[in-house]
PDB file of C-alpha atoms in Angstrom:
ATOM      1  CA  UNK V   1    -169.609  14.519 -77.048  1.00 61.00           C
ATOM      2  CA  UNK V   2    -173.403  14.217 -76.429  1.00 69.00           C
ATOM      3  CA  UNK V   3    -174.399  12.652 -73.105  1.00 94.00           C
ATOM      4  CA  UNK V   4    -176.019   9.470 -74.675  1.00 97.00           C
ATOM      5  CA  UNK V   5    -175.291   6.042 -73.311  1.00 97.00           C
ATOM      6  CA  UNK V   6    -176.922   2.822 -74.051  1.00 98.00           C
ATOM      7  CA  UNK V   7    -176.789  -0.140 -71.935  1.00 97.00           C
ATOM      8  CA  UNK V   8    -175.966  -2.672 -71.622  1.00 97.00           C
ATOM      9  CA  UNK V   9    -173.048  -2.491 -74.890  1.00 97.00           C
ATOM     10  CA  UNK V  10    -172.901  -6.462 -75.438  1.00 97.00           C
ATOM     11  CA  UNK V  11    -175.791  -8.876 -74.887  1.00 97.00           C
ATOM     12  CA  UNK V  12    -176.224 -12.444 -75.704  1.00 98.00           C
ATOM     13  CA  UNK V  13    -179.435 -13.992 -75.371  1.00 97.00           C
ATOM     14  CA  UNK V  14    -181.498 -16.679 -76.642  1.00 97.00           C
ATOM     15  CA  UNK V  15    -185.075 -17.121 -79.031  1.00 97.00           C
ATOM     16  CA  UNK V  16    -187.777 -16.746 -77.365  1.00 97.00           C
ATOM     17  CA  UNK V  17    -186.840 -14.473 -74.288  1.00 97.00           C
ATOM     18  CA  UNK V  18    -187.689 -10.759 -73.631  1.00 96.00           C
ATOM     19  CA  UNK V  19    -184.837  -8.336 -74.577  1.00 98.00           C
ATOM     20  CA  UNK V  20    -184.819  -4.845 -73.175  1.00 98.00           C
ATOM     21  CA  UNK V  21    -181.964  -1.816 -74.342  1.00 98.00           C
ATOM     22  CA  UNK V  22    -181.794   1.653 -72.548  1.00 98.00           C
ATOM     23  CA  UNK V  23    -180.812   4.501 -74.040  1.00 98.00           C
ATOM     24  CA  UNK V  24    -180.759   7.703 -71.508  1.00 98.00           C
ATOM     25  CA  UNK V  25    -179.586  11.031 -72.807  1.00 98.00           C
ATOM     26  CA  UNK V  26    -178.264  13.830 -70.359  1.00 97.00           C
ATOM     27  CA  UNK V  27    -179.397  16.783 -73.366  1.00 95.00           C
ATOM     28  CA  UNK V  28    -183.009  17.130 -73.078  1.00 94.00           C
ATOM     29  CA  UNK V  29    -183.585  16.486 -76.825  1.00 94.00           C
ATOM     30  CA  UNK V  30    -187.121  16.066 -77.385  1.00 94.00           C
ATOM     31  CA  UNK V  31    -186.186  13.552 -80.201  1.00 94.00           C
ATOM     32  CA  UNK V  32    -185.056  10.114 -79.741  1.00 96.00           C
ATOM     33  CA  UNK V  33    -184.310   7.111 -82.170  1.00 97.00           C
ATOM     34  CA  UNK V  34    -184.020   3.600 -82.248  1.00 98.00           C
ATOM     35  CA  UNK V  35    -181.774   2.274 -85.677  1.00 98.00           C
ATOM     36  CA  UNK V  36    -180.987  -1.302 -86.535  1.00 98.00           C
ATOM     37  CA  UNK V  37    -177.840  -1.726 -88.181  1.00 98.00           C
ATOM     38  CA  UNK V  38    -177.264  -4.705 -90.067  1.00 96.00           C
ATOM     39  CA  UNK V  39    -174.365  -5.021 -93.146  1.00 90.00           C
ATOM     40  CA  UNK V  40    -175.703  -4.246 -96.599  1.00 88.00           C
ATOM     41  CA  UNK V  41    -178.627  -2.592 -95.126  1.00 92.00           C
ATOM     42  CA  UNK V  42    -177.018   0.740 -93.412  1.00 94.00           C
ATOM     43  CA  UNK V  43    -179.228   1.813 -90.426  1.00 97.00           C
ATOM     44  CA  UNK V  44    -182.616   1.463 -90.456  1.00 97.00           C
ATOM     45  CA  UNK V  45    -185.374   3.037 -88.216  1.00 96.00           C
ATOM     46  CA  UNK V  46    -187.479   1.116 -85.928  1.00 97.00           C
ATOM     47  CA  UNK V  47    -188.938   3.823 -83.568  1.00 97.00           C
ATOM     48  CA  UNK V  48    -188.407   6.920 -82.132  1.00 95.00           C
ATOM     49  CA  UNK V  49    -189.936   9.510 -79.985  1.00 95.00           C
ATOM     50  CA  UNK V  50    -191.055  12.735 -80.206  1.00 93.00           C
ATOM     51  CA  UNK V  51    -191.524  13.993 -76.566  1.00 93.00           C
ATOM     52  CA  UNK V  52    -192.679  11.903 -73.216  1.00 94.00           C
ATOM     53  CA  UNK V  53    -195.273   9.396 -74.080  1.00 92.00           C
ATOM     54  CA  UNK V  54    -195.302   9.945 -77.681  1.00 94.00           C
ATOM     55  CA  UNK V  55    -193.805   7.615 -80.369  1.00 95.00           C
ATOM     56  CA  UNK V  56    -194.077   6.480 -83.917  1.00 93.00           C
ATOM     57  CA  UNK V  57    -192.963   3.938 -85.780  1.00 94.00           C
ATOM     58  CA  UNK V  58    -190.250   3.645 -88.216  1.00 93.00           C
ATOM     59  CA  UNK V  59    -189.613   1.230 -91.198  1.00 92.00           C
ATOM     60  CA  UNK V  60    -188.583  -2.167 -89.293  1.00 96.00           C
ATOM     61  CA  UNK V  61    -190.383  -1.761 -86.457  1.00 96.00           C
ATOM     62  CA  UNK V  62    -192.429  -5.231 -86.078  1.00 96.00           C
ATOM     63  CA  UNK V  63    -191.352  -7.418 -83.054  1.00 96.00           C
ATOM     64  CA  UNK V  64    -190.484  -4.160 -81.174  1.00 98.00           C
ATOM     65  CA  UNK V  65    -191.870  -1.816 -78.761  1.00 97.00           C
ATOM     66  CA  UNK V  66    -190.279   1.290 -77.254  1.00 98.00           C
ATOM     67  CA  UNK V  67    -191.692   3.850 -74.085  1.00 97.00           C
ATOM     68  CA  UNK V  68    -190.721   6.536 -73.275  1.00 97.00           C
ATOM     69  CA  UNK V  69    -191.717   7.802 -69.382  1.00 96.00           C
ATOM     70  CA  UNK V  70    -189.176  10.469 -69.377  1.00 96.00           C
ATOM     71  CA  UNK V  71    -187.592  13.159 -71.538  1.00 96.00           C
ATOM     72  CA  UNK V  72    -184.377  10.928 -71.032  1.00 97.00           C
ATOM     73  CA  UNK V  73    -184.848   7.628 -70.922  1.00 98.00           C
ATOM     74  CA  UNK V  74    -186.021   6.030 -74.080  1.00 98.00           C
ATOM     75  CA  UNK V  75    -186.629   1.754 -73.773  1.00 98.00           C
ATOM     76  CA  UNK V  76    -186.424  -0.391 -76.705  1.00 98.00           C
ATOM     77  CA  UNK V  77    -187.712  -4.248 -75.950  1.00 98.00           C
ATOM     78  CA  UNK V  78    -187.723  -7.104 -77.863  1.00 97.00           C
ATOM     79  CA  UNK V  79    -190.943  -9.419 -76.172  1.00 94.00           C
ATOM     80  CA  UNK V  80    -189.891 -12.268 -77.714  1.00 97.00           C
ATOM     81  CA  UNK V  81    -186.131 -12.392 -79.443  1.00 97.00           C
ATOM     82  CA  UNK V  82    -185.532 -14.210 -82.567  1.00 97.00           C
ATOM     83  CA  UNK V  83    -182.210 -14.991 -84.555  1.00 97.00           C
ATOM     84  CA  UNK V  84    -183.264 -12.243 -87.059  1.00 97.00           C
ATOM     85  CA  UNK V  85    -183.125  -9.923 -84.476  1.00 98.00           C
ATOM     86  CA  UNK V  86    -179.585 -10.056 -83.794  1.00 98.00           C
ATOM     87  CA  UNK V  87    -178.114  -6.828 -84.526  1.00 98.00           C
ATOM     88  CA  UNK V  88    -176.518  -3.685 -83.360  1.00 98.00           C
ATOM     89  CA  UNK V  89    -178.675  -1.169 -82.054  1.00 98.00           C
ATOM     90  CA  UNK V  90    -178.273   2.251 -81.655  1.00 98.00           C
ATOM     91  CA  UNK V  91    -179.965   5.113 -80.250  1.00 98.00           C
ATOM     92  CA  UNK V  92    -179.874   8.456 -81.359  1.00 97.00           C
ATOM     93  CA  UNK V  93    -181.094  11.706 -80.213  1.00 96.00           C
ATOM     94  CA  UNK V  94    -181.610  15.619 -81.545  1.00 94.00           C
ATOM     95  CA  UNK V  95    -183.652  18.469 -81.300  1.00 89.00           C
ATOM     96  CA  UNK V  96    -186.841  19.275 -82.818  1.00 84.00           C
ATOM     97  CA  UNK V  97    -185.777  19.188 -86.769  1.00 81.00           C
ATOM     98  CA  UNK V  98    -188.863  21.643 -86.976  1.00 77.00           C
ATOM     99  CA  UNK V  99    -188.712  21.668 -91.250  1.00 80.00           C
ATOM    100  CA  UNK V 100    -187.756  19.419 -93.355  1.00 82.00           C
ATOM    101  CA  UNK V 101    -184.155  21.032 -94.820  1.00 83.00           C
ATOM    102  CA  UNK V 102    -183.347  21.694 -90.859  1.00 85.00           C
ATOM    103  CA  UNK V 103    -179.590  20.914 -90.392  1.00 87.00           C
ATOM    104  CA  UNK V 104    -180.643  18.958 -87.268  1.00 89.00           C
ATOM    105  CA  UNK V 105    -177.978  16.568 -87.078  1.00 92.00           C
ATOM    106  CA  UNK V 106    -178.628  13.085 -85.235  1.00 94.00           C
ATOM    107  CA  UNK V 107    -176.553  12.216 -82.162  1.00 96.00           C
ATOM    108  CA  UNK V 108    -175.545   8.889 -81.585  1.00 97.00           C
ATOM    109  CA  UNK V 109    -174.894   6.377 -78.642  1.00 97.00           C
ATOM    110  CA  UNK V 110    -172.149   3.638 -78.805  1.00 96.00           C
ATOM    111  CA  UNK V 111    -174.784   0.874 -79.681  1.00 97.00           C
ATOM    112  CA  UNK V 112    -175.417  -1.888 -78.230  1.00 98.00           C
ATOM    113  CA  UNK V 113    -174.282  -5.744 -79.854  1.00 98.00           C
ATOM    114  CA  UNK V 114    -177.247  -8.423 -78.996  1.00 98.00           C
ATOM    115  CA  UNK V 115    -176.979 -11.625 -80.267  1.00 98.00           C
ATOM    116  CA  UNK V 116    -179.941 -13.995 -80.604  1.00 97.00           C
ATOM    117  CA  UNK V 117    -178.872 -17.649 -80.436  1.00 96.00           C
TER     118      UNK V 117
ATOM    119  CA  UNK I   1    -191.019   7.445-100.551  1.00 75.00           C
ATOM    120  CA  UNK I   2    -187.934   8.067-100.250  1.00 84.00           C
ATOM    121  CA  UNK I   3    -184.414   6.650-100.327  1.00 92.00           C
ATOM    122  CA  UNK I   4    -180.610   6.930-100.508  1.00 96.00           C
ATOM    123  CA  UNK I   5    -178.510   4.469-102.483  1.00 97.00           C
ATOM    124  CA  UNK I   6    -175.192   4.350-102.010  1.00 97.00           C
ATOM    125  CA  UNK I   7    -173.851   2.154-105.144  1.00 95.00           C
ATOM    126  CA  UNK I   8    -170.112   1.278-103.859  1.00 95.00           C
ATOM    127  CA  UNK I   9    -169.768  -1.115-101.646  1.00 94.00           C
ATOM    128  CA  UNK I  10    -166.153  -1.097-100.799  1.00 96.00           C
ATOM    129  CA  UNK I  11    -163.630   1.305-102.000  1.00 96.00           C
ATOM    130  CA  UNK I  12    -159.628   1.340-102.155  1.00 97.00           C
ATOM    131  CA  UNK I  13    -157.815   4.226-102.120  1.00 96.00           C
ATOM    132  CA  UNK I  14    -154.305   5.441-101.949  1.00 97.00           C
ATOM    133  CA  UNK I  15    -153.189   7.466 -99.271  1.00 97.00           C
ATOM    134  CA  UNK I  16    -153.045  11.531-100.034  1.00 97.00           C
ATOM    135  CA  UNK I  17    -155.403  10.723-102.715  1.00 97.00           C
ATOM    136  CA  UNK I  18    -158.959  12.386-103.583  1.00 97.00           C
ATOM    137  CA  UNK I  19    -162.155  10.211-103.005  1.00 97.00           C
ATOM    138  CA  UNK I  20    -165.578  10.577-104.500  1.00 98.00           C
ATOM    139  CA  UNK I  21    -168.285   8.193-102.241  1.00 98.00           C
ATOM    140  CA  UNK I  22    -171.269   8.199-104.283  1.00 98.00           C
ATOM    141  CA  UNK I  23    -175.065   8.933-102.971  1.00 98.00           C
ATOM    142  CA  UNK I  24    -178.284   9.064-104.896  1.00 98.00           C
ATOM    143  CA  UNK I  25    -181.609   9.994-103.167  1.00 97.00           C
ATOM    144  CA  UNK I  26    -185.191   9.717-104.356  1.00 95.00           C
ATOM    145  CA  UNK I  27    -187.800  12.045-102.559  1.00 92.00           C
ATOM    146  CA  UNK I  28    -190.506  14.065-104.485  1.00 90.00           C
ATOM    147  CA  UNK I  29    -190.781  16.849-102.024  1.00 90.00           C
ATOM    148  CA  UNK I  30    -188.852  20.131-102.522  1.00 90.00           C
ATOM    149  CA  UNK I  31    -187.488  20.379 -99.129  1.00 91.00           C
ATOM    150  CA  UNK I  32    -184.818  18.309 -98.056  1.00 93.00           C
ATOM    151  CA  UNK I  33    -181.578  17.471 -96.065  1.00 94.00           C
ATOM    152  CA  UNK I  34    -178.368  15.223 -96.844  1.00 97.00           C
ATOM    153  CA  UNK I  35    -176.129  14.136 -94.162  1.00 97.00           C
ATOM    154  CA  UNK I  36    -172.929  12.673 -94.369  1.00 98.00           C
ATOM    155  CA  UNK I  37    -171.827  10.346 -91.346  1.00 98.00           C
ATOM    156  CA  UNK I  38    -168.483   8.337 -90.896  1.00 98.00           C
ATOM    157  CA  UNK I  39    -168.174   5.185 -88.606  1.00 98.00           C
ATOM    158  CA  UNK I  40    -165.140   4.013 -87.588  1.00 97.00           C
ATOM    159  CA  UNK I  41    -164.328   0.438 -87.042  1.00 96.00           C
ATOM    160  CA  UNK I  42    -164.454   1.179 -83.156  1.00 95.00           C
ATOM    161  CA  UNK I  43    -168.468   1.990 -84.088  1.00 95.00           C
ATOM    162  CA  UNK I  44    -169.416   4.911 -83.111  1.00 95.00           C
ATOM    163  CA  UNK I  45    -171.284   7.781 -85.965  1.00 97.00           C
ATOM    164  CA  UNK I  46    -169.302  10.412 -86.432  1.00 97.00           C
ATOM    165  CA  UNK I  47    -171.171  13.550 -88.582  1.00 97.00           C
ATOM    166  CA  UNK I  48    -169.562  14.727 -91.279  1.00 98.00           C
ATOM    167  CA  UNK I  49    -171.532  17.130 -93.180  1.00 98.00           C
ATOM    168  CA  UNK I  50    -175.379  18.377 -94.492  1.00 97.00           C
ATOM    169  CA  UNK I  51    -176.476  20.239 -97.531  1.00 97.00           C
ATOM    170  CA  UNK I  52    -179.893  21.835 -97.555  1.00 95.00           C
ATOM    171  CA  UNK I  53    -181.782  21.095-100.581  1.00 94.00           C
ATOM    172  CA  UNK I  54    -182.120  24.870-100.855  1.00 94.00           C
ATOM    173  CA  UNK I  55    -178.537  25.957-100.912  1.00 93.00           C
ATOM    174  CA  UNK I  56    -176.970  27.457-103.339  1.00 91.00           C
ATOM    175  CA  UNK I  57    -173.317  26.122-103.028  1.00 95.00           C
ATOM    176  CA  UNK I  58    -171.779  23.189-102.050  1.00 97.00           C
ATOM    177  CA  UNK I  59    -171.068  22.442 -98.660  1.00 97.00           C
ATOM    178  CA  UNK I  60    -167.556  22.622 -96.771  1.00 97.00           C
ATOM    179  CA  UNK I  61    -166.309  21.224 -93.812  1.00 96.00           C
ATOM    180  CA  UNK I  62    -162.166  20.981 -93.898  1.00 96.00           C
ATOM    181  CA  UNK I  63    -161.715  17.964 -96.246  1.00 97.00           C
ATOM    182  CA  UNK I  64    -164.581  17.249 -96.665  1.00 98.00           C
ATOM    183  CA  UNK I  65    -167.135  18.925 -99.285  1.00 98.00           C
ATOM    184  CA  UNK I  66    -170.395  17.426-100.865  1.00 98.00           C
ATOM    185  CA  UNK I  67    -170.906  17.630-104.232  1.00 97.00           C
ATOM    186  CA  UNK I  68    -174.336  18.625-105.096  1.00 97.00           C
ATOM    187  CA  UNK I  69    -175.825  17.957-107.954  1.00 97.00           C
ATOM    188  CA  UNK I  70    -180.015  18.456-107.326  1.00 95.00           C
ATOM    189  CA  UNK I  71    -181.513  17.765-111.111  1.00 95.00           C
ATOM    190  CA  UNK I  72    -179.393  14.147-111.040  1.00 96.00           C
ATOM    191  CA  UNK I  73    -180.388  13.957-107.295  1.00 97.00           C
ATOM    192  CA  UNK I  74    -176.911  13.200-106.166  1.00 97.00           C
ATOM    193  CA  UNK I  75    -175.109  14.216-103.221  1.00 98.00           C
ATOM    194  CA  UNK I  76    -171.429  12.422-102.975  1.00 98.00           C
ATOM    195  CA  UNK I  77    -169.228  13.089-100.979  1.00 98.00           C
ATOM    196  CA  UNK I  78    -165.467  14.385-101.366  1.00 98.00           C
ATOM    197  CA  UNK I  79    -162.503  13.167 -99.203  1.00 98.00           C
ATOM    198  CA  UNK I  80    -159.333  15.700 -99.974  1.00 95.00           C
ATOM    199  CA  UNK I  81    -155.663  14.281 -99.379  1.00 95.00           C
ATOM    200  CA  UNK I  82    -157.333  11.009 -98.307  1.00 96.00           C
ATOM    201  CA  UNK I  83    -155.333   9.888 -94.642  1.00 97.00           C
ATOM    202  CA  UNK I  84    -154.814   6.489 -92.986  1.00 97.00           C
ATOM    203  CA  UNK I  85    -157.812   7.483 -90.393  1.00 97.00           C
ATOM    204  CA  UNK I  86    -159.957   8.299 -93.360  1.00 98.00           C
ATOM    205  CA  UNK I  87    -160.811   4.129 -93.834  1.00 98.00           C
ATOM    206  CA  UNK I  88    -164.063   3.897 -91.968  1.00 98.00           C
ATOM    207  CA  UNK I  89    -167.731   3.205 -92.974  1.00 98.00           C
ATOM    208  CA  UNK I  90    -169.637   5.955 -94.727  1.00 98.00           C
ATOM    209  CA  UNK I  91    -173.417   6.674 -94.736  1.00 98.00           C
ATOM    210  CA  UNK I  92    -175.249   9.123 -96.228  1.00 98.00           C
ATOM    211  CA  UNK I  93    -178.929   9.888 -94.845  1.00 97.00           C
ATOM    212  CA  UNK I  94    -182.040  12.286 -96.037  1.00 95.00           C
ATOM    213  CA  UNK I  95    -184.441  13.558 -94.058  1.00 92.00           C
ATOM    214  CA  UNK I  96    -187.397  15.018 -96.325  1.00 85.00           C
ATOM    215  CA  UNK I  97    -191.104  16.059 -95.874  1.00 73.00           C
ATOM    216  CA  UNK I  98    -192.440  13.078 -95.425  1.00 64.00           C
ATOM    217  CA  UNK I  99    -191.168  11.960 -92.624  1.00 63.00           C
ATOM    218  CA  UNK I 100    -189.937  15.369 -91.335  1.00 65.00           C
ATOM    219  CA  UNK I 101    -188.721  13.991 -87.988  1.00 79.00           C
ATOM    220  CA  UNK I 102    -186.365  10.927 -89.285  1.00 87.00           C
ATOM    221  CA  UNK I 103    -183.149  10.439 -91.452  1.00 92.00           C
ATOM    222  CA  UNK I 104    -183.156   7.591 -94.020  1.00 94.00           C
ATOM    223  CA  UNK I 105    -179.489   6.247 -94.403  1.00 96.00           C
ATOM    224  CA  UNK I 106    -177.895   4.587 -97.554  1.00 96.00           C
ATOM    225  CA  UNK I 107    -176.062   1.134 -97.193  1.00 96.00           C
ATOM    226  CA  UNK I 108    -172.819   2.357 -96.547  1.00 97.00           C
ATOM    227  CA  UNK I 109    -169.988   2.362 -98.313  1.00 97.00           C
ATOM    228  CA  UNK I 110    -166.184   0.649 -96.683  1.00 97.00           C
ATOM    229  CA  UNK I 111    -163.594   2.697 -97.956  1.00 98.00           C
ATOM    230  CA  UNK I 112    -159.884   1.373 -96.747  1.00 98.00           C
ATOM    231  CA  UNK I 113    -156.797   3.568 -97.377  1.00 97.00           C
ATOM    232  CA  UNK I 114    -153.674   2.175 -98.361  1.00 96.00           C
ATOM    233  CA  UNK I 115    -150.213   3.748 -97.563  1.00 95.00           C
TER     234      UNK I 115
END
């Protein structure tokens, strides 16, 4: 299994307060990936990272930041939570995907439940 | 831009049987990659299988084989001798030019097998 884990797995929390997820990955994948998962909408990007420092944004990715200090930690926060935000998160990792037909596959961590009440 | 649909929402299926989960993706560039990814009901994403957009045949992987069809931009997947285990979530994701570095995942479809 790849070394991902995210903490913490369950977090309940309410509008209004900062929210903060870690995902640290013991591969040294250059890539990492925040994904939203919410029923009848499969996973959906929000950011990810493409080395130390850098990061884009994905589809979904208003009322979120992410940094990324180190090749293995990647942070996902929430400044200020809202009831739509409540969701399972997961990170994922891989290496470089270099083309676009690469068979890169995405790693994933166990996600991480957050409920915004 | 592009996008996977996956169509079924839920799906029943007897045990031992053969199952089709249907995928359609939209992307205008040439170059592409399918994924197939099961999630259990304890969560985690489990990959399945990938089919370049430039292969020739369809892809294997035990029970599992994707049926690619490229002009009707289709990529389901087949299940073999379906098994109790087998019920799960199923996505299927693209990554394409643009957007090189990311996979863009269907809906999902819930397939349940009965004994």
């Amino acid at each position: 299994d790849a070394g991902i884990t995210q903490s913490p797995r369950h977090k309940v929390t309410e509008t209004g307060t900062p929210v903060t997820l870690r995902c640290h990955q013991t591969e040294n994948h250059r890539y990492m990936y925040w994904y939203r998962q919410d029923p009848g909408h499969g996973l959906r990007l929000i950011h990810y990272s493409y080395g130390v420092k850098d990061t884009d944004k994905g589809e979904v990715s208003d009322g979120y930041s992410v940094s990324r200090s180190k090749t293995e930690d990647f942070l996902l926060t929430l400044e200020s939570a809202t009831s739509s935000q409540t969701s399972v998160y997961f990170c994922a990792i891989s290496e470089s995907p270099g083309y676009p037909d690469s068979n890169e596959k995405l790693f994933f961590g166990s996600g991480t439940q957050l409920s915004v009440l | 831009a592009q996008k996977i649909t996956q169509t079924q929402p839920g799906m029943f299926v007897q045990e031992k049987e053969a199952v089709t989960l249907d995928c359609t993706y939209d992307t205008s560039d040439p170059s592409y990659g399918l994924f197939w990814y099961k999630q259990p009901s304890s969560g985690e994403m489990i990959f399945l299988i990938y089919q370049g957009s430039y292969d020739q045949q369809n892809a294997t992987e035990g029970r599992y084989s994707l049926n690619f069809q490229k002009a009707r931009k289709s990529a389901n997947l087949v299940i073999s001798a379906s098994q109790l285990g087998d019920s799960a979530m199923y996505f299927c994701a693209m990554r394409a030019a643009q957007g090189a570095q990311k996979l863009v995942f269907g809906q999902g479809t819930r397939l349940t097998i009965n004994p």
